[in-house]
Short mmCIF file of C-alpha atoms and ligand atoms in Angstrom, two decimals:
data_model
loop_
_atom_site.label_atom_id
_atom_site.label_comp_id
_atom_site.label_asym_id
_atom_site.label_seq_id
_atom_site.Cartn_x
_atom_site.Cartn_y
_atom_site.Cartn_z
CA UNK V 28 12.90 -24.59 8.56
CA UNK V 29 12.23 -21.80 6.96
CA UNK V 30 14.53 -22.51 3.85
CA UNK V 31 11.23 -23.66 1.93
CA UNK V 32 10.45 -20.39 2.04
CA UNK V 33 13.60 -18.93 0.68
CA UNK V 34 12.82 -18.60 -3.19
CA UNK V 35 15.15 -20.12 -5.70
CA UNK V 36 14.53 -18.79 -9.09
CA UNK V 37 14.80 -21.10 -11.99
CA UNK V 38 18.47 -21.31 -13.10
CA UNK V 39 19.23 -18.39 -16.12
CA UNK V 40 18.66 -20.89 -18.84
CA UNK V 41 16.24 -21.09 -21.90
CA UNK V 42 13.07 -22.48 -20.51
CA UNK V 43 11.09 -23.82 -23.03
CA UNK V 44 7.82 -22.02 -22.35
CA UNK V 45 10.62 -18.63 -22.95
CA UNK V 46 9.93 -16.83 -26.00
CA UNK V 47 13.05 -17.49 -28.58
CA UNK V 48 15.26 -14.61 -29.33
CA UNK V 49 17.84 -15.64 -31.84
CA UNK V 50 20.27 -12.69 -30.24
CA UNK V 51 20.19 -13.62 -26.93
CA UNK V 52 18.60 -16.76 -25.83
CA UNK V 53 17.97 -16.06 -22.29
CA UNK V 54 16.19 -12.95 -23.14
CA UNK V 55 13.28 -12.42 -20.79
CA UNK V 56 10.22 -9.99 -21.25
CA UNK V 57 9.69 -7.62 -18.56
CA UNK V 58 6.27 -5.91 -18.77
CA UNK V 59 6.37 -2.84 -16.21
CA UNK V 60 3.01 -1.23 -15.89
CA UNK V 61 3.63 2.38 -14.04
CA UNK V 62 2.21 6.20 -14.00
CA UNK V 63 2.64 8.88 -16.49
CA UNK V 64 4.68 11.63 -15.24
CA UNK V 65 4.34 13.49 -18.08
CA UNK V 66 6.16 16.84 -17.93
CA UNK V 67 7.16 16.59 -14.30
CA UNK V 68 8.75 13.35 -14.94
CA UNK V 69 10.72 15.15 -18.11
CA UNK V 70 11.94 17.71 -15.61
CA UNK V 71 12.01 15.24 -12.03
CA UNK V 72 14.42 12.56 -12.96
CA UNK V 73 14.06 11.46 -9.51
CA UNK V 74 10.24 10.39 -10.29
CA UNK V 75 11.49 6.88 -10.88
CA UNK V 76 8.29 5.09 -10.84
CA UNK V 77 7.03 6.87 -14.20
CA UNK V 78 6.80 5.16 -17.37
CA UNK V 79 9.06 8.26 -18.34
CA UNK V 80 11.95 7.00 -16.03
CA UNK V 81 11.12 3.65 -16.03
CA UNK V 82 12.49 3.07 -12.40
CA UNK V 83 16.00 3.36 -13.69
CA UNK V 84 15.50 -0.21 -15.42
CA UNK V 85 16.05 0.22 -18.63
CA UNK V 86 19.23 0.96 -19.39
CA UNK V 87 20.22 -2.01 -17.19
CA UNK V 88 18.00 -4.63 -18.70
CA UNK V 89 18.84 -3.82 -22.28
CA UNK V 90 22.55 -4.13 -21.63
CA UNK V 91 21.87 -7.58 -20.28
CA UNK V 92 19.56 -8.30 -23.60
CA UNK V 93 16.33 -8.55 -21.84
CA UNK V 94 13.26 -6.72 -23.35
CA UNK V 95 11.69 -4.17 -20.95
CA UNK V 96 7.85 -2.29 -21.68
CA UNK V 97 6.28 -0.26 -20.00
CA UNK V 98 2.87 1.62 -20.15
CA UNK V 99 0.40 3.34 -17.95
CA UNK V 100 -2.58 1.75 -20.50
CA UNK V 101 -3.86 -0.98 -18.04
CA UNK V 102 -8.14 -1.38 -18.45
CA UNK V 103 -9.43 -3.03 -20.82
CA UNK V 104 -9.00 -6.30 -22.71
CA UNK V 105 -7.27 -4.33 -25.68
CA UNK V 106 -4.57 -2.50 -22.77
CA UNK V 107 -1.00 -2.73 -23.42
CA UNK V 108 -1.17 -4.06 -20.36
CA UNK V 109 -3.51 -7.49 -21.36
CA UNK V 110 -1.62 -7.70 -24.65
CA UNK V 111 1.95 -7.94 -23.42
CA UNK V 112 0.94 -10.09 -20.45
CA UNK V 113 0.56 -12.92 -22.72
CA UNK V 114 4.20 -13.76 -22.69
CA UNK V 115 5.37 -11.38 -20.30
CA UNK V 116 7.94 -13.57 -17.67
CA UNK V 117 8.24 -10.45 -15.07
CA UNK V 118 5.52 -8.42 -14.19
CA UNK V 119 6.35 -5.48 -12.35
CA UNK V 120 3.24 -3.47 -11.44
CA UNK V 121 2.86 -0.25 -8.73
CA UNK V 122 0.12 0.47 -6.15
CA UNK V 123 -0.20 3.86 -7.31
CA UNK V 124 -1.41 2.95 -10.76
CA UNK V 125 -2.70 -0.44 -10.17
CA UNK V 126 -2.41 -3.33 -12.91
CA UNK V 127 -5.32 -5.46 -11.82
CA UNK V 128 -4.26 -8.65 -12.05
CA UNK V 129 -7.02 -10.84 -12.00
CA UNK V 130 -7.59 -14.61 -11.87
CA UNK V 131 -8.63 -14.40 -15.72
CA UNK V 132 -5.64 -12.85 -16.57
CA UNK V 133 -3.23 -14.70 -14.57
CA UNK V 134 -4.90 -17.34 -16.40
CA UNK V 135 -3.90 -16.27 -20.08
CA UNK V 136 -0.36 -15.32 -18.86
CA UNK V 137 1.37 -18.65 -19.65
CA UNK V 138 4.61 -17.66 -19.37
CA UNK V 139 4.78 -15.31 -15.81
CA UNK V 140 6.76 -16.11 -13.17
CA UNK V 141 7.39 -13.04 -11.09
CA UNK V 142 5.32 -10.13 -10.39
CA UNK V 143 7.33 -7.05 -8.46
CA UNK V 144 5.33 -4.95 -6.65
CA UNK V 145 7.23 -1.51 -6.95
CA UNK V 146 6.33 -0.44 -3.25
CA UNK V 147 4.34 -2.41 -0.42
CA UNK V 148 0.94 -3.81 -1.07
CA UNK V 149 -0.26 -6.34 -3.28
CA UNK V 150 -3.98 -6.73 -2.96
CA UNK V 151 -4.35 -5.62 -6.69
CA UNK V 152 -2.94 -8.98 -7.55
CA UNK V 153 -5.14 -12.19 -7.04
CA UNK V 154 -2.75 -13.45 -4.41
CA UNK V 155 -4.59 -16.82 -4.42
CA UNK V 156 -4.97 -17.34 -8.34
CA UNK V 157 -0.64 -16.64 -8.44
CA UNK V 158 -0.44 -19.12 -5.74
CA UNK V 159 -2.49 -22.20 -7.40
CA UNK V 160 -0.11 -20.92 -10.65
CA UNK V 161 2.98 -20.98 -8.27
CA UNK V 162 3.76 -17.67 -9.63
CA UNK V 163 5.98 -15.64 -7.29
CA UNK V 164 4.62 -12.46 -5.75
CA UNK V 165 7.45 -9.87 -4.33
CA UNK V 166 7.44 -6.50 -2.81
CA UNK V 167 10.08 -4.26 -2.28
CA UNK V 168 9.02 -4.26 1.72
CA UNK V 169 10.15 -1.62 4.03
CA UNK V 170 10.96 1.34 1.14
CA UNK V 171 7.92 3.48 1.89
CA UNK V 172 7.22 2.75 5.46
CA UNK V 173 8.74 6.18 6.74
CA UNK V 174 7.00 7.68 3.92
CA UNK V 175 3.41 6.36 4.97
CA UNK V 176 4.04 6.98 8.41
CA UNK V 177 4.77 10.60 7.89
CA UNK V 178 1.33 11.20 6.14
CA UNK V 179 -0.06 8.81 8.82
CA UNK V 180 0.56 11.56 11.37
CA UNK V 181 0.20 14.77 9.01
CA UNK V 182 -3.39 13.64 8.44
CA UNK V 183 -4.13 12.91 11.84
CA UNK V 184 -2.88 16.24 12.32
CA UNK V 185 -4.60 18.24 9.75
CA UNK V 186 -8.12 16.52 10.27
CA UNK V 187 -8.08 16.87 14.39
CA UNK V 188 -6.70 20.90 13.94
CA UNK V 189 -8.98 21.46 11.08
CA UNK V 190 -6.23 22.38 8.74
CA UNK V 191 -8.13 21.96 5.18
CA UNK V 192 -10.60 24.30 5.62
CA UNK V 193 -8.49 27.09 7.47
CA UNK V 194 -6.33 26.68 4.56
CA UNK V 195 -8.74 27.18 1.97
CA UNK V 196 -9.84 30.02 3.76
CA UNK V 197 -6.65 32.07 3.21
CA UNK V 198 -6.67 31.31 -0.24
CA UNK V 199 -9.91 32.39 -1.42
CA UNK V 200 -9.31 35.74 0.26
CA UNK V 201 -11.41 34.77 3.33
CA UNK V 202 -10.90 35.16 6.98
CA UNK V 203 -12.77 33.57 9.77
CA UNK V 204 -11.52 32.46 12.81
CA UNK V 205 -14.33 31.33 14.81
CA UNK V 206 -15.42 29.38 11.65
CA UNK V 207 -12.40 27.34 11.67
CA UNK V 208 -11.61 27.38 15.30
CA UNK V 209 -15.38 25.78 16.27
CA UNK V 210 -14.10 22.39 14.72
CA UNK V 211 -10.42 22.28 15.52
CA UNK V 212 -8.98 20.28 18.72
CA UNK V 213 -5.67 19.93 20.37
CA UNK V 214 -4.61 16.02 19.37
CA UNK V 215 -2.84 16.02 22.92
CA UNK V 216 -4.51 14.12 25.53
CA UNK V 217 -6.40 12.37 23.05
CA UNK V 218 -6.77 8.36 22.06
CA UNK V 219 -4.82 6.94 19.10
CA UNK V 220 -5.56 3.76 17.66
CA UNK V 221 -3.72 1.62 14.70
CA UNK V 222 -5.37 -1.23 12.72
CA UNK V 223 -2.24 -2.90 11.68
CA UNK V 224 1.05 -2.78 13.87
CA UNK V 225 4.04 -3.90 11.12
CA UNK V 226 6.15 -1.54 9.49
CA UNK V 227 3.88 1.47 8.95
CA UNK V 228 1.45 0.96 12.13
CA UNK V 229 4.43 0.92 14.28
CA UNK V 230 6.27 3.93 13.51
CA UNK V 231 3.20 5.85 13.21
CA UNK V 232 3.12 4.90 17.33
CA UNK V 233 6.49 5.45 16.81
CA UNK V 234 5.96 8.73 15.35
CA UNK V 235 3.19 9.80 18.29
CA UNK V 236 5.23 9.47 20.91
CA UNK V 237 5.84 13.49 21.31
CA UNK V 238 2.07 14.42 21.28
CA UNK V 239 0.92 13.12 24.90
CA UNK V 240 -1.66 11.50 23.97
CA UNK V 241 -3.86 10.15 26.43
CA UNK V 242 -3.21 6.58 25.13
CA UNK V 243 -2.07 4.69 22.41
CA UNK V 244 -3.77 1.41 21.29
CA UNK V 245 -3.10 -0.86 18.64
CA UNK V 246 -4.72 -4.09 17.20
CA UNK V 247 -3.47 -6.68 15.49
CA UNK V 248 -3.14 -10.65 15.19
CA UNK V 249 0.57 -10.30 15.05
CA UNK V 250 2.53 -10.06 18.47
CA UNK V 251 5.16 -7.53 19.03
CA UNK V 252 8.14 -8.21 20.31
CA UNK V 253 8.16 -7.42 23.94
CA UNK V 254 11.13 -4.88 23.52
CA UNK V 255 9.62 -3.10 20.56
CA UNK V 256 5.85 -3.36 22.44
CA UNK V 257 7.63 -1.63 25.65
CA UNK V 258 9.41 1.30 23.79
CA UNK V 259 6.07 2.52 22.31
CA UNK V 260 4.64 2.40 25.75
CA UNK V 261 0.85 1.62 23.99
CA UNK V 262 -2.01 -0.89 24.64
CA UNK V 263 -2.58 -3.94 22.96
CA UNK V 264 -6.71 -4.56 22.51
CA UNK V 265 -7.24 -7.90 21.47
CA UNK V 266 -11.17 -6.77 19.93
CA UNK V 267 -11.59 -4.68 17.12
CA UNK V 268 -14.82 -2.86 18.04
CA UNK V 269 -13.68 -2.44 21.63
CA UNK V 270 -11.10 -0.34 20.25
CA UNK V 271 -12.11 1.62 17.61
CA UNK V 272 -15.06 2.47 20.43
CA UNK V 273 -12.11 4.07 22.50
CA UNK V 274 -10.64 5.94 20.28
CA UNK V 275 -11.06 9.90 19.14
CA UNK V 276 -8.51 8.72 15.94
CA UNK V 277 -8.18 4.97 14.47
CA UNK V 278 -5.60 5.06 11.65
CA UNK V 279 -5.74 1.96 9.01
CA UNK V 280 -2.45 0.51 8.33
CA UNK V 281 -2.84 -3.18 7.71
CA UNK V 282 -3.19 -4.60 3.97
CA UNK V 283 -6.28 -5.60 1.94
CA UNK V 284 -7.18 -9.18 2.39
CA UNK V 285 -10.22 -10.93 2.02
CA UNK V 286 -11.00 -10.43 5.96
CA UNK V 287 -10.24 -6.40 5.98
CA UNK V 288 -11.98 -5.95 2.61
CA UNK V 289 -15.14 -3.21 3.65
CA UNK V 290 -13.97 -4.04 7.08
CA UNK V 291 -15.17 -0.23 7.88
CA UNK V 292 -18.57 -0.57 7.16
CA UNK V 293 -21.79 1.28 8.84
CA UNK V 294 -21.24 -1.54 11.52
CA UNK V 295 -17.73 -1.52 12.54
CA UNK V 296 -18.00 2.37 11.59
CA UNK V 297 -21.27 2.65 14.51
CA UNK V 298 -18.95 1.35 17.19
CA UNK V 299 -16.56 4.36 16.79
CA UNK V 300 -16.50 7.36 18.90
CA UNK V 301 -19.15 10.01 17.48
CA UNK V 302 -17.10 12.48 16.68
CA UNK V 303 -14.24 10.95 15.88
CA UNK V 304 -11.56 10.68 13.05
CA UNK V 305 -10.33 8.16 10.72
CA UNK V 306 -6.87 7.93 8.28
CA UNK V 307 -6.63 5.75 5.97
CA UNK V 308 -3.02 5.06 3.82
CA UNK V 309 -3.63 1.45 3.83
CA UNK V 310 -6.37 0.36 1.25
CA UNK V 311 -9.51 2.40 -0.18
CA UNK V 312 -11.44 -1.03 0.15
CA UNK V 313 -10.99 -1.55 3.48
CA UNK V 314 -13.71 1.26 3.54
CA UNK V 315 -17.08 0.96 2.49
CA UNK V 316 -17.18 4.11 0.48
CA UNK V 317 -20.80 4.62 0.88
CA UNK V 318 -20.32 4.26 4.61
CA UNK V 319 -17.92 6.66 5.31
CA UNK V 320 -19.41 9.26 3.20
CA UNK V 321 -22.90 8.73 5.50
CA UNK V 322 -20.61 9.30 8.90
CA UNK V 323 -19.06 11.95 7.65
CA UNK V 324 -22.22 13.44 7.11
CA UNK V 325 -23.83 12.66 9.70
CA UNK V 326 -20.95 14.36 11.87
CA UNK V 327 -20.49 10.54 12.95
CA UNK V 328 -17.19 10.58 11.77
CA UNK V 329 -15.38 14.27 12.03
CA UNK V 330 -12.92 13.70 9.43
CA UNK V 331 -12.01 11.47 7.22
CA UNK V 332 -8.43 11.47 5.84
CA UNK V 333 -5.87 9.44 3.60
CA UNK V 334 -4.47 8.94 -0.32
CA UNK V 335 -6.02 5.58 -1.10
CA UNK V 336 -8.79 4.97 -2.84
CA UNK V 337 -11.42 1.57 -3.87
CA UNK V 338 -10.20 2.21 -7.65
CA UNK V 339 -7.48 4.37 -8.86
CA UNK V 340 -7.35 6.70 -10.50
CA UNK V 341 -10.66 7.93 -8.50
CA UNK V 342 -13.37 8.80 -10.87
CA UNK V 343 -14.43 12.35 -10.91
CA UNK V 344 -17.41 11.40 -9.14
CA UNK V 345 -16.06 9.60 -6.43
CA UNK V 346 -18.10 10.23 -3.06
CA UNK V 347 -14.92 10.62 -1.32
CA UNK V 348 -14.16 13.59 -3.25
CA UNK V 349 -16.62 15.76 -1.94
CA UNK V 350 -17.86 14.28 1.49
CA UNK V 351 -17.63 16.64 4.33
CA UNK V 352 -18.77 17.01 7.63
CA UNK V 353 -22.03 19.12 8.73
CA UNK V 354 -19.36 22.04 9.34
CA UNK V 355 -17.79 21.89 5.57
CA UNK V 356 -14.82 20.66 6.47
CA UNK V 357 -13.11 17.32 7.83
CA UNK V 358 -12.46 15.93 4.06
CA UNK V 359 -8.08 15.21 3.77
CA UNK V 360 -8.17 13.37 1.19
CA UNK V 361 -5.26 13.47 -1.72
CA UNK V 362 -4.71 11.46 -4.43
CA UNK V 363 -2.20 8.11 -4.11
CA UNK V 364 1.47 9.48 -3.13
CA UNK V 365 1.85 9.04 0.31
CA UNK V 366 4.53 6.37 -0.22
CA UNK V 367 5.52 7.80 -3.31
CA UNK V 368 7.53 10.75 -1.97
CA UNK V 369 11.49 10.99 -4.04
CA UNK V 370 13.22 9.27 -0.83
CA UNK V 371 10.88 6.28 -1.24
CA UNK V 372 10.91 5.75 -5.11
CA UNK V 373 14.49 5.78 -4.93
CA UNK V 374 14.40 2.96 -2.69
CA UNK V 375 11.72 0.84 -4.46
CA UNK V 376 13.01 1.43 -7.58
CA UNK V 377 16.29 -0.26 -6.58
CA UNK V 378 14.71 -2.93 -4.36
CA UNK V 379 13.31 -3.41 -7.88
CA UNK V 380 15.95 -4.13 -9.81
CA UNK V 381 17.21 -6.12 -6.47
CA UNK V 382 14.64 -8.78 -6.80
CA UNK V 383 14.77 -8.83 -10.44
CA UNK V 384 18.48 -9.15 -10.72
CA UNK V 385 18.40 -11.91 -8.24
CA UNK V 386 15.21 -14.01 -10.10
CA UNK V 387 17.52 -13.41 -13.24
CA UNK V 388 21.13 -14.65 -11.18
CA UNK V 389 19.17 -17.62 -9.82
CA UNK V 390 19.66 -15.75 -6.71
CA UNK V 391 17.55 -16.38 -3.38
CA UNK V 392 14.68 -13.29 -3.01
CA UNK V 393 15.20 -11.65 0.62
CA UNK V 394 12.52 -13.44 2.66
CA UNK V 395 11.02 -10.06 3.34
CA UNK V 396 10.29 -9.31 0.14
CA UNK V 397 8.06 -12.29 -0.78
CA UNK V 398 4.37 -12.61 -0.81
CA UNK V 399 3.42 -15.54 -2.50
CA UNK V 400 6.29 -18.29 -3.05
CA UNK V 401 5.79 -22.00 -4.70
CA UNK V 402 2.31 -22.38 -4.05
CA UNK V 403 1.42 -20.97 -0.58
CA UNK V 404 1.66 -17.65 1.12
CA UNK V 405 5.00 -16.50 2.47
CA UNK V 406 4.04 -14.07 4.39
CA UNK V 407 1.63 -13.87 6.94
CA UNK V 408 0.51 -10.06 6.70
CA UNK V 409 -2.12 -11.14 4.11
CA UNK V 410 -4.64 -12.47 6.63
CA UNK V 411 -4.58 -14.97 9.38
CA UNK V 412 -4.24 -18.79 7.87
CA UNK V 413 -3.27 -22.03 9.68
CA UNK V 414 -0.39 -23.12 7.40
CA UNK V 415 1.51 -20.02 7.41
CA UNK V 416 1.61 -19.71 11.29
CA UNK V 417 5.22 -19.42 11.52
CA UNK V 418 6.00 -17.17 8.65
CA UNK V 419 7.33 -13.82 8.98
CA UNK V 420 4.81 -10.90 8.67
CA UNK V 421 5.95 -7.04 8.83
CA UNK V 422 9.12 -6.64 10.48
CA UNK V 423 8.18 -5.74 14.12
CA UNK V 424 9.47 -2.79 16.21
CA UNK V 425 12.31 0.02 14.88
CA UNK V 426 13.81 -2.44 12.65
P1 NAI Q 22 3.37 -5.04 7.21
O1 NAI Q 22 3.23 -6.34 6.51
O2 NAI Q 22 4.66 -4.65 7.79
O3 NAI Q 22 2.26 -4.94 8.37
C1 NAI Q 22 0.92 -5.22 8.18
C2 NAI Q 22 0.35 -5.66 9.52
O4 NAI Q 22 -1.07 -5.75 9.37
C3 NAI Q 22 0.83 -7.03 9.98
O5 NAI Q 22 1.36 -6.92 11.29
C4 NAI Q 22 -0.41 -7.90 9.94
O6 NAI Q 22 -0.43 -8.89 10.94
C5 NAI Q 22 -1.49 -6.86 10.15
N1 NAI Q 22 -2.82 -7.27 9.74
C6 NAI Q 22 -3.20 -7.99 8.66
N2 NAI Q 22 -4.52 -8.17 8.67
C7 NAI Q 22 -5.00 -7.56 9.78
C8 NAI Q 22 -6.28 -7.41 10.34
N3 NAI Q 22 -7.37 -7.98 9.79
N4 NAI Q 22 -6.40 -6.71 11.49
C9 NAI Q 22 -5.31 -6.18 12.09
N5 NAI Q 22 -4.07 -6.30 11.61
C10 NAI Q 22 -3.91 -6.98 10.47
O7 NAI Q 22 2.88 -3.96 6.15
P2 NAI Q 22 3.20 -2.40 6.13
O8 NAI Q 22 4.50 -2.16 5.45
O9 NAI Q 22 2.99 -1.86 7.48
O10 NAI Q 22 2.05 -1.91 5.14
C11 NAI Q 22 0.69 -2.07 5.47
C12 NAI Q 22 -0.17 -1.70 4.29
O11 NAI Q 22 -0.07 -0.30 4.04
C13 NAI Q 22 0.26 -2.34 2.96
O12 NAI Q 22 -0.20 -3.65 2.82
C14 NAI Q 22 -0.38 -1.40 1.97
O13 NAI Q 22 -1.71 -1.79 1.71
C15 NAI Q 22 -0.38 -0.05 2.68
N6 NAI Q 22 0.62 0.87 2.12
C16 NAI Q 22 0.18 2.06 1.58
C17 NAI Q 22 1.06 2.91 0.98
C18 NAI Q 22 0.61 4.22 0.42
O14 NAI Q 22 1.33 4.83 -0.36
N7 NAI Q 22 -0.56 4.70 0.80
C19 NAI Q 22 2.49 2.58 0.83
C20 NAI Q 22 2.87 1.35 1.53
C21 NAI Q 22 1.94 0.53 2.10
#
């Protein structure tokens, strides 16, 4: 049954759409569009996903005669980016330095077949343009779960004990307890709430367990297995708003779709707790920007906390930058890395070269991994539709 799914990669021969290379027929042109490390990346070998290091590719795909560039130069219509897509047959792109790939350009890139997703998330693609152009979409799913999950809970964290401020405190020579101390809280006996319970929403519940909190809710179309449900010990809530109106913390962990797109709006954002606190590692988008600087300002919202952002990199004058709450603080926001740690670029850099090797073998992809496959969605994380009831979504529970 779900076989169909399973993607079988065009057999390694010349297709004729291929570009010719008189050395090595089968050559294919990998186009990998990542972040400039710059000197940290000459000194970090471990920061993989650089266009320094190249995740580890290059070497690799040279030996077996393929051509491999890679550039950070992505806006514009005269981009490295736009100009190699043209007959680029693998795209691989990253979340933390977005290639936009649009419906326009998929358009003009005759020759792609597989976009890579270094990471987990692939809203920056036009997941509906590569389907009507059967182009496959992959992620490397699962490598930066932990990672999110982590940040997930050190934000929570550092917004509810009103961290950021104390800290800045110490380091402009300042001391002030009762300053600090007016705004901070104890996150025990408090309400928890994920948007989002796959990989990362989970194991942040996972994560919470230690903290007492007075309850842990989640939401989300997806059902959880009934052992992985019970070891969390939280509360399913089948409405949104009823929810996010019960909890002192709602953290964002689903992807951007067209449904969660400015999903936190001044609506959705009035039926939360006054007072409360929002993360958000998910998607900038999934927040109207100009709506959660207004609650934040308002005192509405407390705090408002993640690494992701509506474009990237932020512009300087991005109102997320310098929102804050009527007390200074309750601003925890940091710039894309949460699942960019070294333990997680190791692993998407070779679940990489994984899906890449097996496209190039003629290989099956791991049915985690894929998106978009021949036409439809094959995975049903990206928003609720009728035909892909039965497809896998994140990978429920501890595994
Ligand atoms: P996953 O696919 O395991 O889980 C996503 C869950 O969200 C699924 O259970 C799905 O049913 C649910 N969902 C989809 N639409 C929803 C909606 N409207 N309301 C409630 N639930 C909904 O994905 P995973 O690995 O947990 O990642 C989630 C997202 O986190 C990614 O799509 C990505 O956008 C973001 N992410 C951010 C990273 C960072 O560095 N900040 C790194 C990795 C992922």
């Amino acid at each position: 049954m779900l076989s169909r799914y399973l993607t079988r990669a065009r057999p390694l021969q010349r297709s004729t759409s291929r570009p010719f290379s008189s050395t090595n027929p089968n050559m294919v042109k990998v186009l990998a569009v990542l972040y400039r490390g710059g000197q940290a990346a000459q000194e970090e070998p471990r920061l993989l996903g650089t266009i320094e290091n190249q995740l580890g590719l290059a070497d690799w795909l040279k030996k077996e005669g393929h051509e491999l560039v890679v550039t950070d130069d992505k806006e514009g219509s005269s981009s490295e980016f736009q100009k190699h897509l043209a007959d680029t047959e693998i795209l691989i792109t990253t979340p933390f330095h977005p290639g936009y790939l649009t419906a326009d350009l998929i358009d003009k890139a005759k020759n792609l077949k597989l976009c890579v997703t270094a990471g987990v998330g692939s809203d920056h693609i036009d997941l509906n343009a590569a389907n009507t152009k059967k182009i496959t979409v992959a992620e490397v799913s699962g490598s930066n779960v932990v990672s999110v999950a982590e940040h997930v809970v050190m934000s929570i964290l550092l917004l509810v004990r009103n961290f950021v401020p104390a800290h800045e405190q110490i380091v402009s020579d300042d001391w002030n307890v009762a300053q600090i101390a007016r705004n901070a809280y104890d996150l025990e006996g408090k309400v928890v709430g994920t948007v989002g319970c796959g990989r990362i929403g989970y194991r942040v519940l996972q994560r919470l367990q230690g903290f007492n909190c007075k309850d842990l809710l989640w939401f989300d179309y997806t059902d959880l297995p009934p052992d992985a449900e019970k070891a969390i010990n939280a509360r399913r809530v089948k409405d949104l708003e009823e929810m996010v109106s019960k909890c002192d913390v709602v953290t964002i962990n689903c992807p951007l779709h067209e449904k969660t797109r400015g999903l936190f709006n001044d609506d959705l954002i009035s039926k939360m707790k006054p007072g409360s606190w929002l993360v958000n590692t998910a998607r900038g988008a999934i927040c109207d920007r100009a709506a959660v600087k207004r609650a934040l300002e308002s005192g509405h919202l407390r705090g408002y906390a993640g690494d992701v952002w509506d474009v990237q990199p932020a512009p300087k004058d991005h109102p997320w930058r310098h929102a804050f709450n009527p007390l200074g603080g309750g601003n925890g926001m940091v710039p894309h890395y949460s699942g960019t740690t070294l333990d997680a670029q190791k692993r998407y850099a070779d679940g990489t070269k994984e899906i890449i090797r097996r496209y190039l073998a003629g290989e099956d992809q791991d049915l985690a991994n894929l998106i978009v496959f021949d036409g439809d969605y094959a995975s049903k994380a990206y928003g609720q539709r009728e035909k892909n009831a039965n497809k896998p979504t994140g990978q429920k529970g501890a595994g």
